């Protein structure tokens, strides 16, 4: 589904954020992207959604070059991808229902579709009883559920989650992970950048470890090991 071929990203002033990355992610996979701050995780995700272009290399999404995509195709391409952030990024002056509906309305979805899909997705994330609440009336975990509902309401084939549990306590984080796991089981590919060792070790999914822009480990059903930590401390 996603392929990186010898991808290097160098920002201005010679900062090499990613160096010679080769990686394939198959449809339906759940991939943890781990590594210390500055390792290149956000850059990796920004390249996939074409927010940045690589300095060298090739990037494919569903067999098509992301780089050769025409500018006018980019918005359509991004619709296939849902994104969830650490800080939720909900609209504070809109209710739960309106926040989720907004994602559909932005795609010019008909009213009938909005009325049908929003309650469905809110039920899936366990928040159907809170549809009239405003974000500030919700707990952190509930806000993240709304953000996830908003990210999946368009039925994306890929969900990118950037530290989605970074602001949540361990129990709430586990609930969010259960939800992401369910979404993955329904067929959505998930890439999740995280620092949370406990979660990575519990879930036993594919783990790609980045350090200073390079992949230092890529294992199926892996964990975030002390060795990775040593690597991080030593190099
Ligand atoms: P992570 O998400 O793992 O913390 P990033 O991808 O944000 O890592 O950053 C990788 C490296 O690239 C860091 O050295 C960071 O300072 C640098 N970097 C990230 N974004 C930019 C940018 N827009 N301009 C210049 N350097 C950047």
XYZ file of N, CA and C and ligand atoms in Angstrom:
732
model
N 0.831 -1.215 0.000
C 0.000 0.000 0.000
C 0.868 1.269 0.000
N 1.901 1.262 0.895
C 2.838 2.391 0.953
C 4.247 1.834 0.759
N 4.977 2.455 -0.130
C 6.364 2.005 -0.343
C 7.303 3.195 -0.370
N 8.368 3.078 0.407
C 9.450 4.060 0.398
C 10.632 3.410 -0.328
N 11.146 4.080 -1.329
C 12.342 3.589 -2.031
C 13.464 4.605 -1.878
N 14.465 4.245 -1.121
C 15.654 5.106 -0.935
C 15.283 6.567 -0.650
N 14.355 6.730 0.284
C 13.858 8.088 0.559
C 14.753 8.832 1.558
N 15.200 9.999 1.126
C 15.960 10.894 2.006
C 15.230 12.233 2.051
N 15.112 12.775 3.259
C 14.538 14.117 3.393
C 15.531 15.010 4.135
N 15.993 16.007 3.422
C 16.901 16.970 4.035
C 16.183 18.313 4.075
N 16.070 18.882 5.269
C 15.443 20.204 5.381
C 16.501 21.266 5.088
N 16.070 22.497 5.058
C 17.018 23.601 4.866
C 18.091 23.525 5.952
N 19.197 24.094 5.690
C 20.336 24.137 6.625
C 20.932 22.755 6.869
N 20.696 21.845 5.932
C 21.394 20.561 5.994
C 20.905 19.576 7.041
N 19.737 19.808 7.642
C 19.222 18.828 8.616
C 18.669 17.620 7.863
N 19.272 16.456 8.088
C 18.776 15.248 7.418
C 17.793 14.551 8.358
N 16.505 14.656 8.041
C 15.465 14.108 8.916
C 15.248 12.622 8.653
N 15.407 12.202 7.395
C 15.302 10.784 7.041
C 16.389 10.466 6.027
N 17.006 9.294 6.165
C 18.115 8.983 5.282
C 17.969 7.580 4.696
N 17.816 7.539 3.388
C 17.806 6.294 2.630
C 16.834 5.254 3.222
N 15.583 5.665 3.346
C 14.560 4.782 3.927
C 13.969 3.869 2.851
N 13.978 2.580 3.122
C 13.326 1.589 2.270
C 12.353 0.803 3.143
N 11.090 0.819 2.757
C 10.079 0.210 3.628
C 8.785 -0.003 2.859
N 8.113 -1.115 3.139
C 6.784 -1.334 2.567
C 5.787 -1.544 3.689
N 4.636 -0.949 3.549
C 3.547 -1.197 4.502
C 2.378 -1.764 3.692
N 1.922 -2.935 4.102
C 0.832 -3.584 3.359
C -0.525 -3.117 3.856
N -1.502 -3.266 2.972
C -2.878 -2.933 3.322
C -3.299 -3.735 4.551
N -3.915 -3.076 5.507
C -4.425 -3.777 6.682
C -3.430 -3.920 7.822
N -2.200 -3.465 7.619
C -1.204 -3.585 8.695
C -1.447 -2.555 9.794
N -0.900 -2.854 10.963
C -0.853 -1.896 12.078
C 0.618 -1.733 12.390
N 1.135 -0.528 12.183
C 2.576 -0.304 12.331
C 2.836 0.760 13.397
N 3.659 0.401 14.377
C 4.121 1.417 15.328
C 5.413 2.013 14.798
N 5.474 3.329 14.824
C 6.678 4.051 14.435
C 7.233 4.636 15.724
N 8.368 4.108 16.157
C 8.897 4.571 17.455
C 10.309 5.129 17.279
N 10.758 5.803 18.319
C 12.087 6.411 18.286
C 12.052 7.714 19.044
N 13.216 8.190 19.468
C 13.249 9.410 20.286
C 12.821 10.635 19.497
N 12.577 11.697 20.204
C 12.218 12.955 19.577
C 13.315 13.348 18.582
N 12.922 13.772 17.401
C 13.897 14.158 16.378
C 14.341 12.997 15.498
N 13.798 11.801 15.742
C 14.212 10.607 14.976
C 13.726 10.643 13.524
N 12.658 11.397 13.276
C 12.145 11.483 11.903
C 10.720 10.968 11.740
N 10.025 10.677 12.851
C 8.682 10.073 12.779
C 7.683 11.015 12.085
N 7.672 12.269 12.508
C 6.707 13.205 11.908
C 7.023 13.434 10.440
N 8.298 13.511 10.125
C 8.684 13.700 8.728
C 8.198 12.520 7.887
N 8.342 11.324 8.421
C 7.875 10.109 7.744
C 6.381 10.255 7.395
N 5.600 10.661 8.372
C 4.158 10.798 8.150
C 3.830 11.967 7.221
N 4.581 13.052 7.357
C 4.335 14.215 6.482
C 4.641 13.895 5.020
N 5.598 13.006 4.794
C 5.902 12.606 3.412
C 4.749 11.786 2.835
N 4.155 10.935 3.679
C 3.056 10.085 3.185
C 1.854 10.933 2.771
N 1.563 11.972 3.542
C 0.378 12.783 3.190
C 0.751 13.927 2.241
N 1.947 13.893 1.759
C 2.484 14.866 0.793
C 2.476 16.293 1.339
N 2.695 16.382 2.626
C 2.850 17.708 3.220
C 4.284 18.184 2.988
N 5.186 17.224 2.817
C 6.579 17.500 2.456
C 6.934 16.596 1.284
N 7.927 17.014 0.509
C 8.433 16.166 -0.575
C 9.835 15.700 -0.210
N 10.190 14.463 -0.567
C 11.550 14.008 -0.245
C 12.598 14.729 -1.097
N 13.818 14.760 -0.590
C 14.921 15.337 -1.357
C 15.373 14.329 -2.402
N 15.332 13.063 -2.026
C 15.690 11.981 -2.946
C 14.764 10.792 -2.715
N 14.668 9.947 -3.740
C 13.923 8.699 -3.574
C 12.526 8.759 -4.146
N 11.805 7.682 -3.975
C 10.465 7.538 -4.541
C 9.496 7.039 -3.456
N 8.282 7.524 -3.522
C 7.257 7.145 -2.543
C 5.994 6.753 -3.287
N 5.470 5.569 -2.991
C 4.277 5.110 -3.695
C 3.121 4.911 -2.712
N 1.918 5.220 -3.169
C 0.714 4.935 -2.382
C -0.247 4.185 -3.299
N -0.606 2.996 -2.910
C -1.464 2.137 -3.734
C -0.967 2.079 -5.184
N 0.337 1.885 -5.318
C 0.938 1.682 -6.633
C 1.192 2.938 -7.445
N 0.808 4.109 -6.888
C 1.012 5.354 -7.644
C 2.031 6.233 -6.938
N 2.825 6.935 -7.731
C 3.829 7.815 -7.155
C 3.163 9.004 -6.456
N 3.516 9.203 -5.187
C 2.989 10.365 -4.447
C 3.656 11.635 -4.983
N 4.874 11.489 -5.459
C 5.636 12.663 -5.899
C 5.142 13.201 -7.227
N 4.706 12.285 -8.084
C 4.304 12.720 -9.419
C 2.847 13.191 -9.466
N 2.190 13.082 -8.326
C 0.787 13.494 -8.264
C 0.641 14.983 -8.631
N -0.396 15.290 -9.370
C -0.617 16.704 -9.721
C -1.205 17.439 -8.513
N -0.937 18.730 -8.463
C -1.382 19.537 -7.311
C -2.880 19.408 -7.066
N -3.647 19.406 -8.155
C -5.105 19.355 -7.994
C -5.581 17.990 -7.483
N -4.706 16.978 -7.597
C -5.085 15.646 -7.100
C -4.858 15.490 -5.600
N -4.016 16.382 -5.041
C -3.609 16.216 -3.641
C -4.797 16.206 -2.661
N -5.741 17.152 -2.773
C -6.870 17.119 -1.815
C -7.662 15.811 -1.878
N -7.837 15.266 -3.078
C -8.575 14.000 -3.216
C -7.789 12.864 -2.569
N -6.482 12.888 -2.787
C -5.601 11.878 -2.207
C -5.684 11.914 -0.676
N -5.649 13.127 -0.099
C -5.640 13.253 1.371
C -6.943 12.766 1.995
N -8.007 12.792 1.209
C -9.291 12.303 1.742
C -9.253 10.830 2.076
N -8.309 10.126 1.477
C -8.206 8.683 1.730
C -7.453 8.408 3.026
N -6.991 9.491 3.667
C -6.162 9.325 4.855
C -6.773 10.088 6.033
N -6.968 9.391 7.141
C -7.442 10.046 8.363
C -6.237 10.352 9.250
N -6.308 11.470 9.974
C -5.168 11.822 10.827
C -5.664 12.167 12.236
N -4.943 11.634 13.224
C -5.271 11.904 14.629
C -4.006 12.443 15.301
N -4.165 13.500 16.098
C -3.012 14.132 16.739
C -3.040 13.948 18.249
N -1.892 14.206 18.862
C -1.783 14.124 20.322
C -2.731 15.112 21.016
N -2.856 16.316 20.432
C -3.632 17.376 21.100
C -5.059 17.492 20.537
N -5.573 16.435 19.969
C -6.967 16.271 19.531
C -7.407 17.204 18.388
N -7.106 18.509 18.544
C -7.432 19.511 17.507
C -8.905 19.539 17.124
N -9.765 19.566 18.141
C -11.205 19.690 17.871
C -11.581 21.164 17.791
N -12.717 21.447 17.152
C -13.206 22.822 17.096
C -13.991 23.082 18.378
N -13.499 24.051 19.187
C -14.052 24.217 20.537
C -15.461 24.818 20.534
N -15.815 25.507 19.440
C -17.143 26.138 19.410
C -18.182 25.249 18.720
N -17.826 24.005 18.502
C -18.790 23.071 17.891
C -18.971 21.849 18.776
N -20.149 21.284 18.702
C -20.440 20.100 19.518
C -19.708 18.881 18.937
N -19.786 17.798 19.689
C -19.220 16.521 19.243
C -19.777 16.168 17.858
N -21.097 16.230 17.756
C -21.753 15.894 16.482
C -21.232 16.799 15.359
N -21.179 18.105 15.655
C -20.770 19.069 14.613
C -19.305 18.888 14.215
N -18.459 18.531 15.185
C -17.055 18.295 14.856
C -16.901 17.162 13.853
N -17.670 16.103 14.069
C -17.568 14.949 13.167
C -18.246 15.265 11.830
N -19.410 15.929 11.919
C -20.147 16.278 10.697
C -19.304 17.172 9.791
N -18.499 18.034 10.421
C -17.682 18.990 9.680
C -16.762 18.281 8.666
N -16.215 17.132 9.085
C -15.301 16.395 8.207
C -16.039 15.905 6.953
N -17.315 15.559 7.109
C -18.102 15.111 5.951
C -18.542 16.304 5.108
N -18.937 17.376 5.806
C -19.408 18.562 5.081
C -18.289 19.162 4.230
N -17.048 19.067 4.760
C -15.899 19.591 4.011
C -15.711 18.847 2.692
N -16.233 17.640 2.629
C -16.149 16.840 1.399
C -17.433 16.977 0.582
N -18.260 17.944 0.962
C -19.519 18.184 0.261
C -20.450 16.968 0.284
N -20.437 16.245 1.399
C -21.337 15.091 1.532
C -22.781 15.585 1.656
N -23.741 14.866 1.069
C -25.138 15.277 1.203
C -25.620 15.179 2.657
N -26.600 16.019 2.994
C -27.117 16.060 4.367
C -27.549 14.676 4.837
N -28.174 13.914 3.922
C -28.664 12.586 4.302
C -27.514 11.690 4.758
N -26.363 11.836 4.098
C -25.203 11.013 4.454
C -24.666 11.432 5.831
N -24.654 12.744 6.066
C -24.171 13.249 7.358
C -25.064 12.702 8.475
N -26.363 12.756 8.261
C -27.322 12.325 9.291
C -27.230 10.844 9.587
N -26.811 10.110 8.608
C -26.718 8.661 8.753
C -25.376 8.250 9.347
N -24.294 8.895 8.837
C -22.951 8.440 9.200
C -22.458 8.941 10.559
N -22.811 10.174 10.925
C -22.255 10.724 12.174
C -22.706 9.900 13.395
N -24.012 9.625 13.543
C -24.411 8.799 14.698
C -23.767 7.412 14.670
N -23.614 6.877 13.474
C -23.021 5.535 13.335
C -21.581 5.522 13.866
N -20.801 6.530 13.471
C -19.398 6.545 13.859
C -19.260 6.941 15.344
N -20.175 7.783 15.835
C -20.122 8.130 17.265
C -20.458 6.914 18.125
N -21.344 6.089 17.635
C -21.661 4.860 18.367
C -20.442 3.931 18.371
N -19.761 3.879 17.263
C -18.598 3.009 17.171
C -17.507 3.404 18.177
N -17.325 4.719 18.392
C -16.292 5.148 19.341
C -16.856 5.258 20.770
N -18.126 4.870 20.948
C -18.717 4.838 22.292
C -19.142 6.195 22.815
N -19.497 7.124 21.916
C -19.854 8.475 22.371
C -21.205 8.946 21.854
N -22.079 7.998 21.513
C -23.373 8.412 20.967
C -24.184 9.229 21.966
N -23.929 9.001 23.276
C -24.686 9.732 24.297
C -24.142 11.148 24.518
N -23.058 11.515 23.872
C -22.433 12.826 24.115
C -22.496 13.729 22.888
N -23.411 13.469 21.985
C -23.313 14.199 20.717
C -23.539 15.694 20.832
N -24.226 16.138 21.898
C -24.468 17.569 22.039
C -23.446 18.276 22.926
N -22.479 17.524 23.451
C -21.480 18.127 24.350
C -20.442 18.902 23.536
N -19.842 19.904 24.185
C -18.734 20.629 23.559
C -17.421 19.984 24.028
N -16.352 20.125 23.239
C -15.091 19.457 23.592
C -14.630 19.721 25.028
N -14.782 20.972 25.498
C -14.282 21.286 26.856
C -15.098 20.600 27.961
N -16.245 20.025 27.593
C -17.049 19.285 28.582
C -16.668 17.797 28.619
N -15.670 17.428 27.837
C -15.286 16.018 27.741
C -13.924 15.765 28.377
N -13.698 14.508 28.796
C -12.370 14.122 29.287
C -11.410 14.018 28.088
N -10.116 13.917 28.380
C -9.127 13.790 27.308
C -9.385 12.576 26.428
N -9.711 11.456 27.086
C -9.970 10.225 26.325
C -11.185 10.380 25.418
N -12.217 11.061 25.947
C -13.423 11.281 25.126
C -13.122 12.202 23.947
N -12.313 13.222 24.216
C -11.948 14.137 23.114
C -11.180 13.388 22.027
N -10.307 12.473 22.465
C -9.556 11.730 21.452
C -10.487 10.811 20.669
N -11.520 10.293 21.339
C -12.502 9.460 20.618
C -13.233 10.274 19.544
N -13.547 11.516 19.879
C -14.203 12.385 18.885
C -13.252 12.613 17.707
N -11.984 12.860 18.028
C -10.995 13.099 16.968
C -10.855 11.858 16.084
N -10.930 10.686 16.705
C -10.834 9.441 15.923
C -12.089 9.281 15.058
N -13.248 9.579 15.644
C -14.500 9.501 14.871
C -14.419 10.414 13.649
N -13.926 11.617 13.873
C -13.794 12.581 12.770
C -12.825 12.045 11.701
N -11.760 11.385 12.158
C -10.748 10.886 11.211
C -11.251 9.704 10.384
N -12.198 8.937 10.941
C -12.622 7.719 10.208
C -13.979 7.853 9.517
N -14.648 8.993 9.721
C -16.022 9.097 9.204
C -16.055 9.047 7.671
N -14.954 9.438 7.033
C -14.898 9.357 5.568
C -14.411 7.997 5.075
N -14.313 7.035 5.999
C -13.871 5.691 5.622
C -12.492 5.660 4.972
N -11.485 6.229 5.617
C -10.166 6.279 4.980
C -9.536 4.891 4.899
N -8.673 4.679 3.903
C -7.982 3.386 3.858
C -6.780 3.388 4.797
N -6.317 4.594 5.163
C -5.165 4.703 6.069
C -5.477 5.689 7.186
N -5.083 5.312 8.393
C -5.200 6.234 9.536
C -3.796 6.461 10.088
N -3.392 7.723 10.141
C -2.097 8.074 10.726
C -2.370 8.690 12.091
N -1.783 8.104 13.121
C -2.009 8.613 14.474
C -0.659 9.067 15.035
N -0.565 10.369 15.341
C 0.690 10.933 15.812
C 0.621 11.109 17.325
N 1.232 10.192 18.067
C 1.210 10.218 19.535
C -0.213 10.363 20.090
N -1.159 9.535 19.655
C -2.558 9.749 20.047
C -2.812 9.578 21.542
N -1.896 8.884 22.233
C -2.102 8.673 23.671
C -1.168 9.554 24.509
N -0.472 10.462 23.832
C 0.547 11.271 24.516
C 0.025 12.121 25.658
N -1.250 12.516 25.604
C -1.815 13.365 26.663
C -2.753 12.593 27.583
N -2.723 11.266 27.517
C -3.725 10.485 28.250
C -3.083 9.600 29.313
N -3.860 9.289 30.367
C -3.329 8.403 31.410
C -3.306 6.958 30.881
N -2.590 6.047 31.564
C -2.412 4.689 31.024
C -3.718 3.946 30.749
N -4.708 4.027 31.651
C -5.963 3.298 31.420
C -6.701 3.834 30.198
N -6.770 5.161 30.123
C -7.457 5.779 28.983
C -6.711 5.454 27.692
N -5.384 5.440 27.763
C -4.576 5.101 26.576
C -4.928 3.710 26.076
N -5.110 2.774 27.015
C -5.451 1.408 26.607
C -6.811 1.350 25.915
N -7.757 2.140 26.420
C -9.079 2.195 25.773
C -8.948 2.707 24.341
N -8.134 3.737 24.175
C -7.931 4.295 22.828
C -7.264 3.253 21.925
N -6.335 2.489 22.510
C -5.670 1.454 21.706
C -6.645 0.359 21.280
N -7.586 0.023 22.178
C -8.603 -0.983 21.813
C -9.416 -0.490 20.622
N -9.751 0.798 20.682
C -10.535 1.391 19.603
C -9.742 1.371 18.288
N -8.478 1.758 18.354
C -7.658 1.750 17.137
C -7.506 0.322 16.599
N -7.379 -0.615 17.522
C -7.270 -2.020 17.109
C -8.542 -2.481 16.381
N -9.704 -2.070 16.896
C -10.972 -2.418 16.236
C -11.061 -1.809 14.846
N -10.617 -0.569 14.743
C -10.651 0.117 13.440
C -9.737 -0.627 12.468
N -8.589 -1.053 12.956
C -7.646 -1.816 12.129
C -8.267 -3.145 11.683
N -8.987 -3.797 12.611
C -9.612 -5.097 12.281
C -10.672 -4.944 11.199
N -11.260 -3.747 11.099
C -12.250 -3.512 10.040
C -11.588 -3.219 8.693
N -10.255 -3.225 8.670
C -9.558 -3.120 7.380
C -8.735 -1.863 7.166
N -8.819 -0.913 8.104
C -8.047 0.323 7.927
C -6.589 0.095 8.329
N -5.675 0.476 7.465
C -4.246 0.397 7.782
C -3.936 1.510 8.793
N -3.122 1.186 9.801
C -2.812 2.212 10.803
C -1.305 2.365 10.961
N -0.854 3.620 10.955
C 0.530 3.940 11.302
C 0.454 4.829 12.534
N 1.055 4.372 13.610
C 0.973 5.150 14.850
C 2.374 5.485 15.359
N 2.680 6.769 15.417
C 3.951 7.225 15.997
C 3.750 7.351 17.499
N 4.665 6.796 18.265
C 4.502 6.851 19.726
C 5.824 6.710 20.467
N 5.835 7.206 21.706
C 6.954 7.000 22.627
C 6.581 5.967 23.680
N 5.315 5.542 23.673
C 4.763 4.785 24.790
C 5.188 3.305 24.737
N 6.218 2.987 25.490
C 6.772 1.615 25.438
C 5.757 0.574 25.892
N 5.003 0.890 26.965
C 4.036 -0.074 27.491
C 3.045 -0.496 26.415
N 2.530 0.483 25.714
C 1.526 0.196 24.684
C 2.126 -0.638 23.568
N 3.300 -0.242 23.099
C 3.941 -0.971 22.002
C 4.178 -2.424 22.424
N 4.633 -2.600 23.650
C 4.948 -3.956 24.119
C 3.696 -4.805 24.347
N 2.602 -4.178 24.705
C 1.359 -4.928 24.917
C 0.713 -5.370 23.609
N 0.799 -4.517 22.600
C 0.000 -4.746 21.391
C 0.585 -5.814 20.456
N 1.887 -6.004 20.507
C 2.557 -6.997 19.650
C 2.195 -6.808 18.176
N 2.453 -5.630 17.690
C 2.256 -5.328 16.264
C 3.620 -5.091 15.634
N 3.617 -4.787 14.352
C 4.883 -4.456 13.693
C 5.459 -3.178 14.319
N 6.761 -3.210 14.562
C 7.418 -2.037 15.147
C 8.574 -1.607 14.255
N 8.529 -0.362 13.823
C 9.631 0.214 13.047
C 10.312 1.236 13.944
N 11.591 0.992 14.238
C 12.313 1.904 15.127
C 13.185 2.835 14.290
N 12.957 4.133 14.455
C 13.773 5.139 13.769
C 14.739 5.755 14.762
N 15.928 6.028 14.295
C 16.884 6.788 15.105
C 17.729 7.638 14.176
N 17.745 8.913 14.446
C 18.498 9.868 13.611
C 18.233 9.656 12.124
N 16.971 9.475 11.808
C 16.579 9.412 10.404
C 16.769 8.078 9.721
N 17.232 7.074 10.482
C 17.438 5.764 9.861
C 16.579 4.711 10.559
N 16.189 3.681 9.806
C 15.464 2.570 10.423
C 16.505 1.665 11.073
N 16.428 1.520 12.390
C 17.416 0.656 13.046
C 16.812 -0.714 13.382
N 15.480 -0.829 13.280
C 14.855 -2.128 13.520
C 13.478 -2.120 12.893
N 13.055 -3.277 12.375
C 11.719 -3.399 11.777
C 11.285 -4.837 12.020
N 10.409 -5.053 13.003
C 10.032 -6.421 13.359
C 8.523 -6.601 13.418
N 8.099 -7.791 13.001
C 6.696 -8.185 13.140
C 6.432 -8.504 14.607
N 5.271 -8.196 15.087
C 4.858 -8.517 16.454
C 5.970 -8.215 17.455
N 6.501 -7.026 17.343
C 7.657 -6.679 18.158
C 7.307 -5.869 19.385
N 8.364 -5.396 20.030
C 8.210 -4.530 21.187
C 9.185 -3.383 21.069
N 9.163 -2.544 22.086
C 10.092 -1.422 22.146
C 11.070 -1.831 23.234
N 12.261 -2.251 22.836
C 13.143 -2.945 23.771
C 14.147 -2.013 24.436
N 14.789 -2.558 25.489
C 15.857 -1.809 26.150
C 16.995 -1.555 25.168
N 17.151 -2.525 24.245
C 18.213 -2.372 23.240
C 17.998 -1.098 22.410
N 16.728 -0.855 22.053
C 16.432 0.369 21.294
C 16.790 1.585 22.122
N 16.499 1.459 23.407
C 16.758 2.573 24.304
C 18.274 2.807 24.410
N 19.036 1.689 24.521
C 20.495 1.801 24.604
C 21.026 2.457 23.349
N 20.458 2.010 22.214
C 20.885 2.559 20.937
C 20.692 4.060 20.945
N 19.501 4.435 21.463
C 19.158 5.838 21.494
C 20.134 6.597 22.404
N 20.493 5.981 23.509
C 21.365 6.675 24.453
C 22.814 6.728 23.955
N 23.214 5.648 23.259
C 24.611 5.550 22.860
C 24.959 6.337 21.605
N 23.962 6.438 20.685
C 24.353 6.999 19.383
C 23.812 8.397 19.158
P 10.177 13.208 15.361
O 8.787 13.306 14.864
O 10.682 11.807 15.491
O 10.394 13.995 16.637
P 10.864 14.993 13.146
O 10.511 14.338 11.875
O 9.938 16.031 13.689
O 11.155 13.875 14.260
O 12.293 15.680 13.009
C 13.438 15.037 12.435
C 14.557 16.076 12.309
O 14.202 17.049 11.319
C 14.838 16.859 13.582
O 16.232 17.121 13.630
C 14.055 18.137 13.373
O 14.640 19.210 14.080
C 14.162 18.338 11.872
N 13.006 19.047 11.306
C 11.714 18.657 11.355
N 10.921 19.518 10.682
C 11.747 20.485 10.182
C 11.542 21.659 9.391
N 10.315 22.009 8.969
N 12.625 22.412 9.077
C 13.860 22.064 9.488
N 14.136 20.960 10.224
C 13.090 20.184 10.578
